[in-house]
PDB file of C-alpha atoms and ligand atoms in Angstrom:
ATOM      1  CA  MET A   1     -29.803 -12.902 -15.452  1.00  0.00           C
ATOM      2  CA  HIS A   2     -28.040 -11.019 -12.668  1.00  0.00           C
ATOM      3  CA  GLN A   3     -24.691 -12.431 -11.684  1.00  0.00           C
ATOM      4  CA  LYS A   4     -24.404 -13.191  -7.961  1.00  0.00           C
ATOM      5  CA  LYS A   5     -22.321 -10.598  -6.125  1.00  0.00           C
ATOM      6  CA  PRO A   6     -19.128 -11.782  -4.415  1.00  0.00           C
ATOM      7  CA  LEU A   7     -19.513 -12.002  -0.643  1.00  0.00           C
ATOM      8  CA  ALA A   8     -17.343 -10.057   1.814  1.00  0.00           C
ATOM      9  CA  LEU A   9     -17.337 -10.172   5.617  1.00  0.00           C
ATOM     10  CA  VAL A  10     -15.894  -7.264   7.608  1.00  0.00           C
ATOM     11  CA  THR A  11     -15.443  -7.801  11.357  1.00  0.00           C
ATOM     12  CA  GLY A  12     -16.056  -4.919  13.757  1.00  0.00           C
ATOM     13  CA  ALA A  13     -17.882  -3.004  11.040  1.00  0.00           C
ATOM     14  CA  SER A  14     -20.383  -1.013  13.111  1.00  0.00           C
ATOM     15  CA  ARG A  15     -18.137   2.057  13.256  1.00  0.00           C
ATOM     16  CA  GLY A  16     -14.753   3.594  12.412  1.00  0.00           C
ATOM     17  CA  ILE A  17     -12.448   1.904   9.929  1.00  0.00           C
ATOM     18  CA  GLY A  18     -14.633  -1.234   9.680  1.00  0.00           C
ATOM     19  CA  ALA A  19     -17.713   0.793   8.722  1.00  0.00           C
ATOM     20  CA  ALA A  20     -15.730   2.636   6.020  1.00  0.00           C
ATOM     21  CA  ILE A  21     -14.383  -0.653   4.637  1.00  0.00           C
ATOM     22  CA  ALA A  22     -17.845  -2.265   4.564  1.00  0.00           C
ATOM     23  CA  THR A  23     -19.312   0.763   2.773  1.00  0.00           C
ATOM     24  CA  ARG A  24     -16.512   0.891   0.215  1.00  0.00           C
ATOM     25  CA  LEU A  25     -16.701  -2.833  -0.556  1.00  0.00           C
ATOM     26  CA  ALA A  26     -20.469  -2.521  -1.041  1.00  0.00           C
ATOM     27  CA  GLN A  27     -19.874   0.397  -3.440  1.00  0.00           C
ATOM     28  CA  ASP A  28     -17.388  -1.807  -5.306  1.00  0.00           C
ATOM     29  CA  GLY A  29     -20.041  -4.489  -5.880  1.00  0.00           C
ATOM     30  CA  PHE A  30     -19.658  -6.860  -2.937  1.00  0.00           C
ATOM     31  CA  GLU A  31     -22.541  -8.096  -0.852  1.00  0.00           C
ATOM     32  CA  VAL A  32     -21.224  -7.181   2.578  1.00  0.00           C
ATOM     33  CA  LEU A  33     -21.752  -8.941   5.899  1.00  0.00           C
ATOM     34  CA  ILE A  34     -21.441  -6.371   8.667  1.00  0.00           C
ATOM     35  CA  ASN A  35     -20.120  -7.985  11.821  1.00  0.00           C
ATOM     36  CA  TYR A  36     -20.724  -6.399  15.232  1.00  0.00           C
ATOM     37  CA  THR A  37     -20.795  -7.594  18.828  1.00  0.00           C
ATOM     38  CA  SER A  38     -23.090  -5.477  20.989  1.00  0.00           C
ATOM     39  CA  ASN A  39     -24.087  -2.432  18.986  1.00  0.00           C
ATOM     40  CA  GLU A  40     -26.679  -3.723  16.539  1.00  0.00           C
ATOM     41  CA  LYS A  41     -28.186  -0.249  16.188  1.00  0.00           C
ATOM     42  CA  LYS A  42     -24.914   1.239  14.913  1.00  0.00           C
ATOM     43  CA  ALA A  43     -24.386  -1.718  12.586  1.00  0.00           C
ATOM     44  CA  GLN A  44     -27.904  -1.151  11.216  1.00  0.00           C
ATOM     45  CA  THR A  45     -27.011   2.508  10.545  1.00  0.00           C
ATOM     46  CA  VAL A  46     -24.036   1.341   8.462  1.00  0.00           C
ATOM     47  CA  LEU A  47     -26.304  -1.068   6.555  1.00  0.00           C
ATOM     48  CA  ASP A  48     -28.918   1.668   5.984  1.00  0.00           C
ATOM     49  CA  HIS A  49     -26.175   3.896   4.558  1.00  0.00           C
ATOM     50  CA  ILE A  50     -25.030   1.079   2.252  1.00  0.00           C
ATOM     51  CA  HIS A  51     -28.628   0.591   1.065  1.00  0.00           C
ATOM     52  CA  SER A  52     -28.983   4.332   0.459  1.00  0.00           C
ATOM     53  CA  LEU A  53     -25.951   4.116  -1.850  1.00  0.00           C
ATOM     54  CA  GLY A  54     -27.544   1.253  -3.782  1.00  0.00           C
ATOM     55  CA  GLY A  55     -25.406  -1.455  -2.193  1.00  0.00           C
ATOM     56  CA  THR A  56     -26.404  -4.726  -0.556  1.00  0.00           C
ATOM     57  CA  GLY A  57     -25.502  -6.340   2.743  1.00  0.00           C
ATOM     58  CA  GLU A  58     -26.674  -7.943   5.956  1.00  0.00           C
ATOM     59  CA  LEU A  59     -25.958  -7.728   9.652  1.00  0.00           C
ATOM     60  CA  CYS A  60     -23.889 -10.543  11.089  1.00  0.00           C
ATOM     61  CA  GLY A  61     -23.465 -10.465  14.868  1.00  0.00           C
ATOM     62  CA  PHE A  62     -20.821 -12.570  16.610  1.00  0.00           C
ATOM     63  CA  ASP A  63     -17.840 -12.227  18.915  1.00  0.00           C
ATOM     64  CA  VAL A  64     -14.602 -12.886  16.990  1.00  0.00           C
ATOM     65  CA  SER A  65     -12.859 -14.061  20.162  1.00  0.00           C
ATOM     66  CA  ASP A  66     -15.290 -16.977  20.627  1.00  0.00           C
ATOM     67  CA  SER A  67     -14.100 -19.741  18.285  1.00  0.00           C
ATOM     68  CA  GLU A  68     -17.314 -21.789  18.574  1.00  0.00           C
ATOM     69  CA  GLN A  69     -19.443 -18.792  17.644  1.00  0.00           C
ATOM     70  CA  VAL A  70     -17.117 -18.040  14.738  1.00  0.00           C
ATOM     71  CA  ASP A  71     -17.280 -21.591  13.356  1.00  0.00           C
ATOM     72  CA  GLU A  72     -21.068 -21.751  13.708  1.00  0.00           C
ATOM     73  CA  LYS A  73     -21.571 -18.372  12.071  1.00  0.00           C
ATOM     74  CA  PHE A  74     -19.279 -19.102   9.115  1.00  0.00           C
ATOM     75  CA  GLU A  75     -21.058 -22.467   8.575  1.00  0.00           C
ATOM     76  CA  SER A  76     -24.445 -20.761   8.504  1.00  0.00           C
ATOM     77  CA  ILE A  77     -23.163 -18.065   6.115  1.00  0.00           C
ATOM     78  CA  LEU A  78     -21.948 -20.815   3.780  1.00  0.00           C
ATOM     79  CA  LYS A  79     -25.361 -22.533   3.903  1.00  0.00           C
ATOM     80  CA  THR A  80     -27.463 -19.437   3.356  1.00  0.00           C
ATOM     81  CA  LYS A  81     -25.259 -17.204   1.201  1.00  0.00           C
ATOM     82  CA  GLY A  82     -22.514 -19.364  -0.231  1.00  0.00           C
ATOM     83  CA  PRO A  83     -18.733 -19.084   0.200  1.00  0.00           C
ATOM     84  CA  LEU A  84     -16.938 -15.911   1.186  1.00  0.00           C
ATOM     85  CA  ARG A  85     -14.719 -14.243  -1.414  1.00  0.00           C
ATOM     86  CA  THR A  86     -13.196 -11.681   0.960  1.00  0.00           C
ATOM     87  CA  LEU A  87     -12.613 -11.554   4.708  1.00  0.00           C
ATOM     88  CA  VAL A  88     -11.447  -8.377   6.425  1.00  0.00           C
ATOM     89  CA  ASN A  89     -10.284  -8.928  10.001  1.00  0.00           C
ATOM     90  CA  ASN A  90     -10.771  -5.424  11.317  1.00  0.00           C
ATOM     91  CA  ALA A  91     -12.206  -5.993  14.831  1.00  0.00           C
ATOM     92  CA  GLY A  92      -9.749  -4.846  17.445  1.00  0.00           C
ATOM     93  CA  ILE A  93      -9.370  -3.419  20.914  1.00  0.00           C
ATOM     94  CA  THR A  94      -6.566  -1.687  22.725  1.00  0.00           C
ATOM     95  CA  ILE A  95      -6.101  -1.669  26.483  1.00  0.00           C
ATOM     96  CA  ASP A  96      -3.088   0.528  27.100  1.00  0.00           C
ATOM     97  CA  SER A  97      -0.804  -0.133  30.051  1.00  0.00           C
ATOM     98  CA  LEU A  98       2.854   0.086  30.938  1.00  0.00           C
ATOM     99  CA  LEU A  99       4.377  -3.396  31.175  1.00  0.00           C
ATOM    100  CA  LEU A 100       4.751  -3.570  34.961  1.00  0.00           C
ATOM    101  CA  ARG A 101       1.099  -2.640  35.414  1.00  0.00           C
ATOM    102  CA  LEU A 102      -0.175  -4.946  32.685  1.00  0.00           C
ATOM    103  CA  LYS A 103      -2.950  -7.144  34.091  1.00  0.00           C
ATOM    104  CA  ASN A 104      -3.239 -10.753  32.892  1.00  0.00           C
ATOM    105  CA  GLU A 105      -6.914 -10.272  32.053  1.00  0.00           C
ATOM    106  CA  ASP A 106      -6.139  -7.252  29.848  1.00  0.00           C
ATOM    107  CA  LEU A 107      -3.317  -9.121  28.112  1.00  0.00           C
ATOM    108  CA  ASP A 108      -5.626 -12.107  27.522  1.00  0.00           C
ATOM    109  CA  LYS A 109      -8.456  -9.925  26.234  1.00  0.00           C
ATOM    110  CA  THR A 110      -6.209  -8.067  23.800  1.00  0.00           C
ATOM    111  CA  ILE A 111      -4.620 -11.239  22.413  1.00  0.00           C
ATOM    112  CA  SER A 112      -8.049 -12.951  22.265  1.00  0.00           C
ATOM    113  CA  VAL A 113      -9.687 -10.277  20.124  1.00  0.00           C
ATOM    114  CA  ASP A 114      -6.810  -8.794  18.104  1.00  0.00           C
ATOM    115  CA  LEU A 115      -4.838 -11.954  17.333  1.00  0.00           C
ATOM    116  CA  LYS A 116      -6.839 -15.097  18.127  1.00  0.00           C
ATOM    117  CA  GLY A 117     -10.062 -13.569  16.772  1.00  0.00           C
ATOM    118  CA  ALA A 118      -8.396 -12.914  13.417  1.00  0.00           C
ATOM    119  CA  ILE A 119      -6.955 -16.437  13.393  1.00  0.00           C
ATOM    120  CA  TYR A 120     -10.352 -18.034  14.156  1.00  0.00           C
ATOM    121  CA  CYS A 121     -12.045 -16.072  11.357  1.00  0.00           C
ATOM    122  CA  THR A 122      -9.214 -16.713   8.882  1.00  0.00           C
ATOM    123  CA  ARG A 123      -9.361 -20.461   9.559  1.00  0.00           C
ATOM    124  CA  ALA A 124     -13.134 -20.570   9.104  1.00  0.00           C
ATOM    125  CA  ALA A 125     -12.987 -18.477   5.906  1.00  0.00           C
ATOM    126  CA  ALA A 126     -10.059 -20.407   4.422  1.00  0.00           C
ATOM    127  CA  LYS A 127     -12.065 -23.636   4.701  1.00  0.00           C
ATOM    128  CA  GLN A 128     -14.672 -22.183   2.330  1.00  0.00           C
ATOM    129  CA  MET A 129     -12.221 -20.385   0.053  1.00  0.00           C
ATOM    130  CA  MET A 130     -10.045 -23.475  -0.477  1.00  0.00           C
ATOM    131  CA  LYS A 131     -12.911 -25.298  -2.155  1.00  0.00           C
ATOM    132  CA  GLU A 132     -13.510 -22.292  -4.411  1.00  0.00           C
ATOM    133  CA  ARG A 133      -9.816 -21.854  -5.183  1.00  0.00           C
ATOM    134  CA  GLN A 134     -10.059 -18.119  -4.769  1.00  0.00           C
ATOM    135  CA  GLY A 135     -10.239 -15.585  -1.972  1.00  0.00           C
ATOM    136  CA  SER A 136      -8.648 -12.562  -0.369  1.00  0.00           C
ATOM    137  CA  ILE A 137      -8.022 -12.251   3.356  1.00  0.00           C
ATOM    138  CA  ILE A 138      -7.018  -8.854   4.696  1.00  0.00           C
ATOM    139  CA  GLN A 139      -5.815  -8.241   8.243  1.00  0.00           C
ATOM    140  CA  ILE A 140      -6.059  -4.797   9.791  1.00  0.00           C
ATOM    141  CA  SER A 141      -2.951  -4.692  11.976  1.00  0.00           C
ATOM    142  CA  SER A 142      -1.288  -1.446  13.097  1.00  0.00           C
ATOM    143  CA  VAL A 143       1.861   0.612  12.651  1.00  0.00           C
ATOM    144  CA  VAL A 144       2.362  -0.123  16.361  1.00  0.00           C
ATOM    145  CA  GLY A 145       2.901  -3.795  15.473  1.00  0.00           C
ATOM    146  CA  GLU A 146       5.841  -2.703  13.281  1.00  0.00           C
ATOM    147  CA  SER A 147       7.411   0.126  15.257  1.00  0.00           C
ATOM    148  CA  GLY A 148       6.324  -0.678  18.848  1.00  0.00           C
ATOM    149  CA  ASN A 149       4.854   1.941  21.178  1.00  0.00           C
ATOM    150  CA  SER A 150       5.470   2.604  24.838  1.00  0.00           C
ATOM    151  CA  GLY A 151       2.376   1.660  26.866  1.00  0.00           C
ATOM    152  CA  GLN A 152       0.987  -0.581  24.125  1.00  0.00           C
ATOM    153  CA  SER A 153       3.087  -3.749  24.439  1.00  0.00           C
ATOM    154  CA  ALA A 154       0.119  -6.155  24.537  1.00  0.00           C
ATOM    155  CA  TYR A 155      -1.547  -4.475  21.564  1.00  0.00           C
ATOM    156  CA  ALA A 156       1.777  -4.395  19.669  1.00  0.00           C
ATOM    157  CA  ALA A 157       2.353  -8.102  20.407  1.00  0.00           C
ATOM    158  CA  ALA A 158      -1.083  -8.999  19.056  1.00  0.00           C
ATOM    159  CA  LYS A 159      -0.761  -6.776  15.984  1.00  0.00           C
ATOM    160  CA  ALA A 160       2.792  -7.985  15.220  1.00  0.00           C
ATOM    161  CA  GLY A 161       1.544 -11.554  15.638  1.00  0.00           C
ATOM    162  CA  LEU A 162      -0.792 -10.968  12.711  1.00  0.00           C
ATOM    163  CA  LEU A 163       2.218 -10.362  10.438  1.00  0.00           C
ATOM    164  CA  GLY A 164       3.871 -13.750  11.083  1.00  0.00           C
ATOM    165  CA  PHE A 165       0.517 -15.491  10.990  1.00  0.00           C
ATOM    166  CA  SER A 166      -0.481 -13.931   7.679  1.00  0.00           C
ATOM    167  CA  LYS A 167       2.828 -14.614   5.926  1.00  0.00           C
ATOM    168  CA  SER A 168       2.598 -18.271   7.003  1.00  0.00           C
ATOM    169  CA  ILE A 169      -0.968 -18.573   5.763  1.00  0.00           C
ATOM    170  CA  ALA A 170      -0.065 -16.834   2.501  1.00  0.00           C
ATOM    171  CA  LYS A 171       2.479 -19.620   1.958  1.00  0.00           C
ATOM    172  CA  GLU A 172       0.015 -22.358   2.952  1.00  0.00           C
ATOM    173  CA  LEU A 173      -2.855 -21.116   0.816  1.00  0.00           C
ATOM    174  CA  GLY A 174      -1.098 -19.621  -2.203  1.00  0.00           C
ATOM    175  CA  THR A 175      -1.518 -22.636  -4.467  1.00  0.00           C
ATOM    176  CA  ARG A 176      -5.288 -22.366  -3.898  1.00  0.00           C
ATOM    177  CA  GLN A 177      -5.199 -18.751  -5.125  1.00  0.00           C
ATOM    178  CA  ILE A 178      -6.095 -17.413  -1.692  1.00  0.00           C
ATOM    179  CA  ARG A 179      -4.208 -14.202  -1.012  1.00  0.00           C
ATOM    180  CA  VAL A 180      -3.444 -12.951   2.494  1.00  0.00           C
ATOM    181  CA  ASN A 181      -2.230  -9.410   3.116  1.00  0.00           C
ATOM    182  CA  VAL A 182      -1.807  -7.105   6.094  1.00  0.00           C
ATOM    183  CA  VAL A 183      -2.688  -3.422   6.243  1.00  0.00           C
ATOM    184  CA  THR A 184      -0.942  -1.420   8.957  1.00  0.00           C
ATOM    185  CA  PRO A 185      -2.744   1.878   9.607  1.00  0.00           C
ATOM    186  CA  GLY A 186      -0.960   4.759  11.271  1.00  0.00           C
ATOM    187  CA  PHE A 187      -3.065   7.257  13.212  1.00  0.00           C
ATOM    188  CA  ILE A 188      -6.570   7.375  11.792  1.00  0.00           C
ATOM    189  CA  SER A 189      -9.369   9.621  13.134  1.00  0.00           C
ATOM    190  CA  THR A 190     -11.832   7.224  14.848  1.00  0.00           C
ATOM    191  CA  ASP A 191     -13.232   6.512  18.344  1.00  0.00           C
ATOM    192  CA  MET A 192     -10.002   4.617  19.082  1.00  0.00           C
ATOM    193  CA  THR A 193      -7.853   7.733  18.601  1.00  0.00           C
ATOM    194  CA  GLY A 194     -10.560  10.158  19.775  1.00  0.00           C
ATOM    195  CA  ALA A 195      -9.445   9.563  23.373  1.00  0.00           C
ATOM    196  CA  LEU A 196      -6.022  11.165  22.714  1.00  0.00           C
ATOM    197  CA  THR A 197      -5.362  14.584  24.287  1.00  0.00           C
ATOM    198  CA  GLU A 198      -4.415  17.590  22.108  1.00  0.00           C
ATOM    199  CA  ALA A 199      -0.839  17.366  23.459  1.00  0.00           C
ATOM    200  CA  GLN A 200      -0.643  13.667  22.519  1.00  0.00           C
ATOM    201  CA  LYS A 201      -1.997  14.415  19.044  1.00  0.00           C
ATOM    202  CA  GLU A 202       0.576  17.175  18.492  1.00  0.00           C
ATOM    203  CA  ALA A 203       3.385  14.864  19.616  1.00  0.00           C
ATOM    204  CA  ILE A 204       2.214  12.159  17.201  1.00  0.00           C
ATOM    205  CA  LEU A 205       1.921  14.567  14.261  1.00  0.00           C
ATOM    206  CA  ARG A 206       5.543  15.669  14.715  1.00  0.00           C
ATOM    207  CA  ASN A 207       6.448  12.160  13.519  1.00  0.00           C
ATOM    208  CA  VAL A 208       4.052  12.073  10.578  1.00  0.00           C
ATOM    209  CA  PRO A 209       5.808  13.493   7.473  1.00  0.00           C
ATOM    210  CA  LEU A 210       2.488  14.219   5.754  1.00  0.00           C
ATOM    211  CA  GLY A 211       1.454  16.195   8.840  1.00  0.00           C
ATOM    212  CA  PHE A 212      -2.148  15.054   9.342  1.00  0.00           C
ATOM    213  CA  PHE A 213      -4.195  12.138  10.658  1.00  0.00           C
ATOM    214  CA  GLY A 214      -5.620   9.695   8.160  1.00  0.00           C
ATOM    215  CA  GLU A 215      -9.328   9.035   7.666  1.00  0.00           C
ATOM    216  CA  PRO A 216     -11.042   5.610   7.679  1.00  0.00           C
ATOM    217  CA  GLN A 217     -11.530   5.964   3.884  1.00  0.00           C
ATOM    218  CA  ASP A 218      -7.739   5.949   3.452  1.00  0.00           C
ATOM    219  CA  ILE A 219      -7.676   2.406   4.835  1.00  0.00           C
ATOM    220  CA  ALA A 220     -10.806   1.391   2.918  1.00  0.00           C
ATOM    221  CA  SER A 221      -9.185   2.393  -0.416  1.00  0.00           C
ATOM    222  CA  LEU A 222      -6.284  -0.011   0.078  1.00  0.00           C
ATOM    223  CA  VAL A 223      -8.575  -2.789   1.333  1.00  0.00           C
ATOM    224  CA  ALA A 224     -10.766  -2.348  -1.757  1.00  0.00           C
ATOM    225  CA  PHE A 225      -7.684  -2.777  -3.956  1.00  0.00           C
ATOM    226  CA  LEU A 226      -6.510  -5.857  -2.038  1.00  0.00           C
ATOM    227  CA  ALA A 227      -9.998  -7.376  -2.312  1.00  0.00           C
ATOM    228  CA  SER A 228     -10.106  -6.809  -6.081  1.00  0.00           C
ATOM    229  CA  PRO A 229      -8.568  -8.809  -8.934  1.00  0.00           C
ATOM    230  CA  SER A 230      -6.289  -5.796  -9.615  1.00  0.00           C
ATOM    231  CA  SER A 231      -4.095  -7.091  -6.777  1.00  0.00           C
ATOM    232  CA  ARG A 232      -4.083 -10.710  -8.002  1.00  0.00           C
ATOM    233  CA  TYR A 233      -0.264 -11.008  -7.788  1.00  0.00           C
ATOM    234  CA  ILE A 234       0.039  -9.528  -4.291  1.00  0.00           C
ATOM    235  CA  THR A 235       0.139 -11.855  -1.279  1.00  0.00           C
ATOM    236  CA  GLY A 236       2.003 -12.098   2.015  1.00  0.00           C
ATOM    237  CA  GLN A 237       2.591  -8.335   2.053  1.00  0.00           C
ATOM    238  CA  VAL A 238       2.466  -5.803   4.861  1.00  0.00           C
ATOM    239  CA  ILE A 239       1.378  -2.424   3.555  1.00  0.00           C
ATOM    240  CA  GLY A 240       1.483   0.731   5.672  1.00  0.00           C
ATOM    241  CA  VAL A 241      -1.084   3.531   5.406  1.00  0.00           C
ATOM    242  CA  ASN A 242       0.523   5.875   7.885  1.00  0.00           C
ATOM    243  CA  GLY A 243       1.428   9.247   6.340  1.00  0.00           C
ATOM    244  CA  GLY A 244       5.073   8.168   6.371  1.00  0.00           C
ATOM    245  CA  MET A 245       5.378   7.827  10.160  1.00  0.00           C
ATOM    246  CA  TYR A 246       7.005   4.416   9.730  1.00  0.00           C
ATOM    247  CA  MET A 247       8.997   3.462   6.619  1.00  0.00           C
TER     248      MET A 247
HETATM  249  P1  LIG B 301     -12.987   1.211  16.801  1.00  0.00           P
HETATM  250  O1  LIG B 301     -12.772   0.954  18.254  1.00  0.00           O
HETATM  251  O2  LIG B 301     -13.777   2.384  16.381  1.00  0.00           O
HETATM  252  O3  LIG B 301     -13.602  -0.094  16.108  1.00  0.00           O
HETATM  253  C1  LIG B 301     -13.257  -1.392  16.466  1.00  0.00           C
HETATM  254  C2  LIG B 301     -14.428  -2.288  16.170  1.00  0.00           C
HETATM  255  O4  LIG B 301     -14.141  -3.631  16.589  1.00  0.00           O
HETATM  256  C3  LIG B 301     -15.691  -1.856  16.938  1.00  0.00           C
HETATM  257  O5  LIG B 301     -16.795  -1.832  16.052  1.00  0.00           O
HETATM  258  C4  LIG B 301     -15.849  -2.959  17.972  1.00  0.00           C
HETATM  259  O6  LIG B 301     -17.206  -3.188  18.342  1.00  0.00           O
HETATM  260  C5  LIG B 301     -15.268  -4.148  17.235  1.00  0.00           C
HETATM  261  N1  LIG B 301     -14.923  -5.242  18.140  1.00  0.00           N
HETATM  262  C6  LIG B 301     -14.204  -5.179  19.284  1.00  0.00           C
HETATM  263  N2  LIG B 301     -14.156  -6.391  19.854  1.00  0.00           N
HETATM  264  C7  LIG B 301     -14.842  -7.245  19.057  1.00  0.00           C
HETATM  265  C8  LIG B 301     -15.123  -8.634  19.103  1.00  0.00           C
HETATM  266  N3  LIG B 301     -14.708  -9.400  20.120  1.00  0.00           N
HETATM  267  N4  LIG B 301     -15.859  -9.193  18.091  1.00  0.00           N
HETATM  268  C9  LIG B 301     -16.299  -8.428  17.067  1.00  0.00           C
HETATM  269  N5  LIG B 301     -16.050  -7.098  16.977  1.00  0.00           N
HETATM  270  C10 LIG B 301     -15.332  -6.522  17.954  1.00  0.00           C
HETATM  271  O7  LIG B 301     -11.545   1.239  16.177  1.00  0.00           O
HETATM  272  P2  LIG B 301     -10.999   1.641  14.722  1.00  0.00           P
HETATM  273  O8  LIG B 301     -10.100   2.779  14.933  1.00  0.00           O
HETATM  274  O9  LIG B 301     -12.073   1.717  13.717  1.00  0.00           O
HETATM  275  O10 LIG B 301     -10.066   0.366  14.472  1.00  0.00           O
HETATM  276  C11 LIG B 301     -10.342  -0.675  13.567  1.00  0.00           C
HETATM  277  C12 LIG B 301      -9.106  -1.549  13.466  1.00  0.00           C
HETATM  278  O11 LIG B 301      -8.007  -0.753  13.005  1.00  0.00           O
HETATM  279  C13 LIG B 301      -8.664  -2.148  14.787  1.00  0.00           C
HETATM  280  O12 LIG B 301      -8.200  -3.466  14.580  1.00  0.00           O
HETATM  281  C14 LIG B 301      -7.528  -1.260  15.207  1.00  0.00           C
HETATM  282  O13 LIG B 301      -6.610  -1.919  16.053  1.00  0.00           O
HETATM  283  C15 LIG B 301      -6.912  -0.891  13.888  1.00  0.00           C
HETATM  284  N6  LIG B 301      -6.129   0.332  13.908  1.00  0.00           N
HETATM  285  C16 LIG B 301      -6.717   1.546  14.140  1.00  0.00           C
HETATM  286  C17 LIG B 301      -5.918   2.690  14.160  1.00  0.00           C
HETATM  287  C18 LIG B 301      -6.481   4.052  14.395  1.00  0.00           C
HETATM  288  O14 LIG B 301      -5.703   5.010  14.414  1.00  0.00           O
HETATM  289  N7  LIG B 301      -7.769   4.246  14.575  1.00  0.00           N
HETATM  290  C19 LIG B 301      -4.545   2.593  13.928  1.00  0.00           C
HETATM  291  C20 LIG B 301      -3.993   1.348  13.692  1.00  0.00           C
HETATM  292  C21 LIG B 301      -4.790   0.220  13.665  1.00  0.00           C
END
């Protein structure tokens, strides 16, 4: 008899880092739920790729910043597929603005998706994982949450918030063998960084000792490790994947 595959959910997995994480987890033997908000077509492309590699998964559309949607979706996952083993909170947005020009609506949107969205999903996943007495929750934060960045104060606040949140939850959930860790990517080549000008890219690379931008797979490798039993004694940690730009 085939053993049931462990279940992983990756938020914002229709492109970029999320797509790479979903693909890698599927290659490592997880059944992967690919979350997206509006772009079902792109999410389907990720799923098709996973299938072509022999992996399994399903699309799972919901908005992480809507707590009712999150609770409903996680309940229905539990009913149809069983409990989650791994949650990767990858969905994120950045709306850059200098502080004095920061609009309330942009601040609210950033905090709602990047911080509250991760908290809603973590709470819903923890409920299932606690009963199972196992689980791994991985937050995709940012180097900007550690070092700060001019013009990104709202984003930095949300991403830094994930660190305090995750360490607290690691303490709350440790006795249930649920591990909670934070990955802080540096500059990774995706749509999010594609908007940077050549001059901005050069300026950034001057502060990256390894001298190049990372790829989504560089984040996926660490997430795969944190989702696996090989990292069973690691919780409450913040791990940078940033080419040395912040130590
Ligand atoms: P991206 O913009 O390509 O992908 C972000 C994904 O999140 C998209 O698929 C988007 O649809 C999804 N998303 C946005 N709002 C959502 C919502 N409300 N509900 C569900 N999904 C939603 O960006 P990326 O570069 O792949 O970034 C992925 C994560 O890594 C983000 O959290 C980002 O902050 C973080 N990060 C990226 C970099 C980088 O250099 N690219 C650096 C540090 C941290």
